[in-house]
mmCIF file of C-alpha atoms in Angstrom:
data_model
loop_
_atom_site.group_PDB
_atom_site.id
_atom_site.type_symbol
_atom_site.label_atom_id
_atom_site.label_comp_id
_atom_site.label_asym_id
_atom_site.label_seq_id
_atom_site.Cartn_x
_atom_site.Cartn_y
_atom_site.Cartn_z
ATOM 1 C CA GLY A 157 97.528 93.301 29.177
ATOM 2 C CA VAL A 158 99.043 96.514 30.509
ATOM 3 C CA LEU A 159 96.153 97.058 32.945
ATOM 4 C CA ILE A 160 96.303 93.439 34.115
ATOM 5 C CA GLY A 161 100.057 93.783 34.626
ATOM 6 C CA LEU A 162 99.620 97.077 36.465
ATOM 7 C CA PHE A 163 96.714 96.197 38.780
ATOM 8 C CA LYS A 164 97.397 92.425 39.029
ATOM 9 C CA PRO A 165 93.848 91.121 39.661
ATOM 10 C CA PHE A 166 95.298 87.692 38.867
ATOM 11 C CA ARG A 167 98.692 86.196 38.098
ATOM 12 C CA VAL A 168 100.016 83.134 36.286
ATOM 13 C CA GLY A 169 99.214 80.126 38.457
ATOM 14 C CA ASP A 170 96.095 81.614 40.081
ATOM 15 C CA LEU A 171 92.923 79.536 40.180
ATOM 16 C CA VAL A 172 90.131 81.629 38.664
ATOM 17 C CA ARG A 173 86.519 81.277 37.664
ATOM 18 C CA TYR A 174 85.339 83.218 34.630
ATOM 19 C CA LEU A 175 81.777 83.781 35.814
ATOM 20 C CA ASP A 176 80.087 84.762 32.524
ATOM 21 C CA GLU A 177 81.119 81.488 30.912
ATOM 22 C CA ASP A 178 81.137 79.460 34.160
ATOM 23 C CA VAL A 179 84.654 78.252 33.394
ATOM 24 C CA THR A 180 87.143 77.423 36.145
ATOM 25 C CA GLY A 181 90.844 76.949 35.585
ATOM 26 C CA VAL A 182 94.377 78.108 36.211
ATOM 27 C CA ILE A 183 95.864 81.211 34.590
ATOM 28 C CA GLU A 184 98.540 79.812 32.332
ATOM 29 C CA GLU A 185 99.698 82.865 30.395
ATOM 30 C CA ILE A 186 99.075 86.618 30.271
ATOM 31 C CA THR A 187 100.105 88.496 27.139
ATOM 32 C CA ILE A 188 99.477 92.028 25.944
ATOM 33 C CA ARG A 189 96.504 90.785 23.874
ATOM 34 C CA HIS A 190 94.961 87.857 25.749
ATOM 35 C CA THR A 191 94.950 85.646 28.842
ATOM 36 C CA ILE A 192 94.996 81.848 28.661
ATOM 37 C CA ILE A 193 93.069 79.818 31.225
ATOM 38 C CA ARG A 194 93.766 76.074 31.448
ATOM 39 C CA THR A 195 90.548 74.321 32.521
ATOM 40 C CA PHE A 196 90.344 71.187 34.665
ATOM 41 C CA GLU A 197 89.576 69.274 31.472
ATOM 42 C CA ASN A 198 93.048 70.393 30.288
ATOM 43 C CA LYS A 199 91.583 72.658 27.608
ATOM 44 C CA ARG A 200 92.815 76.184 26.973
ATOM 45 C CA LEU A 201 90.451 79.135 27.018
ATOM 46 C CA VAL A 202 91.937 82.155 25.229
ATOM 47 C CA VAL A 203 90.187 85.276 26.502
ATOM 48 C CA PRO A 204 90.948 88.725 25.056
ATOM 49 C CA ASN A 205 92.192 91.047 27.800
ATOM 50 C CA ASN A 206 89.498 93.637 27.081
ATOM 51 C CA ILE A 207 86.983 90.916 28.043
ATOM 52 C CA MET A 208 89.015 89.910 31.133
ATOM 53 C CA ASN A 209 89.079 93.572 32.234
ATOM 54 C CA SER A 210 85.331 94.064 31.776
ATOM 55 C CA GLN A 211 84.026 90.802 33.307
ATOM 56 C CA VAL A 212 83.815 89.489 36.838
ATOM 57 C CA ILE A 213 86.603 87.011 37.524
ATOM 58 C CA GLU A 214 86.571 85.071 40.784
ATOM 59 C CA ASN A 215 90.146 84.558 41.953
ATOM 60 C CA ALA A 216 90.493 81.773 44.525
ATOM 61 C CA SER A 217 94.218 82.482 44.864
ATOM 62 C CA TYR A 218 93.979 86.227 45.548
ATOM 63 C CA LYS A 219 95.660 87.317 48.792
ATOM 64 C CA GLU A 220 94.860 84.196 50.801
ATOM 65 C CA ASP A 221 95.118 80.535 49.882
ATOM 66 C CA THR A 222 92.770 79.101 52.524
ATOM 67 C CA VAL A 223 89.351 78.198 51.213
ATOM 68 C CA CYS A 224 86.015 77.373 52.804
ATOM 69 C CA PHE A 225 84.024 74.514 51.328
ATOM 70 C CA TYR A 226 80.608 73.084 52.129
ATOM 71 C CA LEU A 227 79.773 69.551 53.121
ATOM 72 C CA ASP A 228 76.100 69.160 52.287
ATOM 73 C CA VAL A 229 74.402 65.978 53.435
ATOM 74 C CA ASP A 230 70.706 65.100 53.308
ATOM 75 C CA VAL A 231 69.374 62.981 56.166
ATOM 76 C CA SER A 232 65.967 61.345 56.406
ATOM 77 C CA TYR A 233 63.120 63.058 58.226
ATOM 78 C CA THR A 234 63.237 60.325 60.860
ATOM 79 C CA SER A 235 66.921 60.938 61.688
ATOM 80 C CA ASP A 236 67.976 62.628 64.917
ATOM 81 C CA LEU A 237 69.178 66.050 63.658
ATOM 82 C CA ASP A 238 71.191 66.873 66.761
ATOM 83 C CA ARG A 239 73.016 63.534 66.518
ATOM 84 C CA ALA A 240 73.647 63.999 62.783
ATOM 85 C CA LEU A 241 75.048 67.518 63.319
ATOM 86 C CA GLU A 242 77.231 66.316 66.187
ATOM 87 C CA LEU A 243 78.636 63.529 63.979
ATOM 88 C CA MET A 244 79.331 66.007 61.188
ATOM 89 C CA GLY A 245 81.233 68.308 63.540
ATOM 90 C CA ARG A 246 83.223 65.466 65.058
ATOM 91 C CA THR A 247 84.080 64.053 61.611
ATOM 92 C CA VAL A 248 85.282 67.415 60.265
ATOM 93 C CA ARG A 249 87.192 68.203 63.464
ATOM 94 C CA GLY A 250 88.916 64.792 63.365
ATOM 95 C CA TYR A 251 90.107 65.139 59.770
ATOM 96 C CA PRO A 252 93.945 65.372 59.521
ATOM 97 C CA GLY A 253 93.749 68.497 57.328
ATOM 98 C CA PHE A 254 91.242 70.287 59.600
ATOM 99 C CA LEU A 255 91.846 74.028 59.905
ATOM 100 C CA ASP A 256 90.450 76.014 62.808
ATOM 101 C CA VAL A 257 90.165 79.521 61.354
ATOM 102 C CA ARG A 258 88.624 81.175 64.408
ATOM 103 C CA THR A 259 90.295 84.259 65.823
ATOM 104 C CA ARG A 260 91.520 84.299 69.404
ATOM 105 C CA GLU A 261 88.469 86.375 70.359
ATOM 106 C CA GLN A 262 86.096 83.862 68.723
ATOM 107 C CA LYS A 263 87.766 81.039 70.630
ATOM 108 C CA GLU A 264 87.482 82.960 73.917
ATOM 109 C CA LYS A 265 83.779 83.547 73.246
ATOM 110 C CA GLY A 266 83.359 79.793 72.741
ATOM 111 C CA GLU A 267 82.272 80.004 69.118
ATOM 112 C CA PRO A 268 82.291 76.576 67.440
ATOM 113 C CA ASP A 269 85.328 75.478 65.444
ATOM 114 C CA VAL A 270 83.047 73.891 62.827
ATOM 115 C CA LEU A 271 79.993 75.857 61.727
ATOM 116 C CA LEU A 272 76.988 73.534 61.308
ATOM 117 C CA ARG A 273 73.603 74.478 59.877
ATOM 118 C CA VAL A 274 70.249 72.971 58.943
ATOM 119 C CA MET A 275 69.826 74.356 55.432
ATOM 120 C CA GLU A 276 66.601 73.137 53.876
ATOM 121 C CA PHE A 277 63.637 70.801 54.101
ATOM 122 C CA LYS A 278 63.694 68.917 50.820
ATOM 123 C CA ASP A 279 61.380 66.365 49.215
ATOM 124 C CA SER A 280 63.336 63.362 50.467
ATOM 125 C CA GLY A 281 65.083 64.678 53.557
ATOM 126 C CA ILE A 282 66.655 67.514 55.500
ATOM 127 C CA GLN A 283 69.808 69.156 54.142
ATOM 128 C CA LEU A 284 72.584 69.709 56.677
ATOM 129 C CA ARG A 285 75.740 71.703 56.030
ATOM 130 C CA ALA A 286 79.173 71.799 57.647
ATOM 131 C CA TYR A 287 81.495 74.653 56.736
ATOM 132 C CA ALA A 288 85.041 73.310 56.541
ATOM 133 C CA TRP A 289 88.340 74.978 55.695
ATOM 134 C CA ALA A 290 91.412 73.775 53.807
ATOM 135 C CA GLU A 291 94.849 75.182 53.044
ATOM 136 C CA ASP A 292 94.098 75.654 49.344
ATOM 137 C CA VAL A 293 91.691 74.648 46.579
ATOM 138 C CA ALA A 294 93.414 71.335 45.856
ATOM 139 C CA ALA A 295 93.379 70.361 49.545
ATOM 140 C CA ALA A 296 89.702 71.372 49.754
ATOM 141 C CA ALA A 297 88.755 69.081 46.857
ATOM 142 C CA GLN A 298 90.562 66.153 48.467
ATOM 143 C CA ALA A 299 89.175 66.921 51.925
ATOM 144 C CA LYS A 300 85.608 67.149 50.645
ATOM 145 C CA SER A 301 85.848 63.723 49.018
ATOM 146 C CA ASP A 302 87.493 62.173 52.086
ATOM 147 C CA LEU A 303 85.058 63.775 54.515
ATOM 148 C CA LEU A 304 81.972 62.680 52.588
ATOM 149 C CA ARG A 305 83.220 59.091 52.730
ATOM 150 C CA ARG A 306 83.942 59.406 56.454
ATOM 151 C CA LEU A 307 80.514 60.954 57.067
ATOM 152 C CA LYS A 308 78.755 58.095 55.307
ATOM 153 C CA ARG A 309 80.612 55.541 57.439
ATOM 154 C CA ALA A 310 79.947 57.514 60.651
ATOM 155 C CA PHE A 311 76.243 57.854 59.846
ATOM 156 C CA GLU A 312 75.937 54.153 59.038
ATOM 157 C CA LYS A 313 77.715 53.204 62.278
ATOM 158 C CA GLU A 314 75.534 55.505 64.401
ATOM 159 C CA GLY A 315 72.230 54.740 62.661
ATOM 160 C CA VAL A 316 71.704 58.130 61.011
ATOM 161 C CA GLU A 317 69.887 57.498 57.741
ATOM 162 C CA LEU A 318 70.942 59.387 54.635
ATOM 163 C CA SER A 319 67.959 60.420 52.576
ATOM 164 C CA TYR A 320 67.121 59.184 49.126
ATOM 165 C CA PRO A 321 64.004 59.498 46.984
ATOM 166 C CA LYS A 322 61.267 57.095 48.038
ATOM 167 C CA ARG A 323 58.158 56.406 45.993
ATOM 168 C CA LEU A 324 54.912 54.787 47.049
ATOM 169 C CA LEU A 325 53.116 53.037 44.218
ATOM 170 C CA VAL A 326 49.390 52.532 44.555
ATOM 171 C CA THR A 327 47.788 50.119 42.132
ATOM 172 C CA GLN A 328 44.181 49.221 41.546
ATOM 173 C CA SER A 329 42.789 45.968 40.302
ATOM 174 C CA ALA A 330 40.462 46.012 37.294
ATOM 175 C CA GLN A 331 37.456 45.521 39.616
ATOM 176 C CA GLU A 332 38.411 48.538 41.786
ATOM 177 C CA ALA A 333 39.232 50.928 38.960
ATOM 178 C CA PRO A 334 36.504 53.437 38.130
ATOM 179 C CA GLU A 335 34.763 52.953 34.823
ATOM 180 C CA ILE A 336 35.782 55.466 32.180
ATOM 181 C CA LYS A 337 33.055 56.239 29.680
ATOM 182 C CA PRO A 338 33.897 57.628 26.235
ATOM 183 C CA ARG A 339 32.332 60.998 25.365
#
């Protein structure tokens, strides 16, 4: 508790992720003996301070509140990737909570305000990603939900197909099936 109070890696009210246990929550109390983390399920995790001092704790509230979040969308292999990426950028840019975090130098160089990437070729489609920014973690969660809804509507309107698993079933009639002989 003394070391936490002295070095202040986190404070009451900070949003943290306790990596070893994959638990995310808000620091609710710091005592000499333990730290209490309130999870999003409204449960309390009581962690001894010697554990908190020896483990990796991700602090989303440390120094800066702004947070980057990913919008991952899978489009079909037949979709126009350039069109899909353009729609993603326009949708993110048009969101009321959009933050342009570029420096003046980045703007002068003409770097994009929304970073867009093709991430992966998957079984059912191509994964695209937009990197978006929000004022804080709560705003990011809301923005992600809102933007995914807006992206779906924009893709539907512009004819960009979202991917989903497709299966082709091949059946054989009894006459076509090969004969299986017992051994």
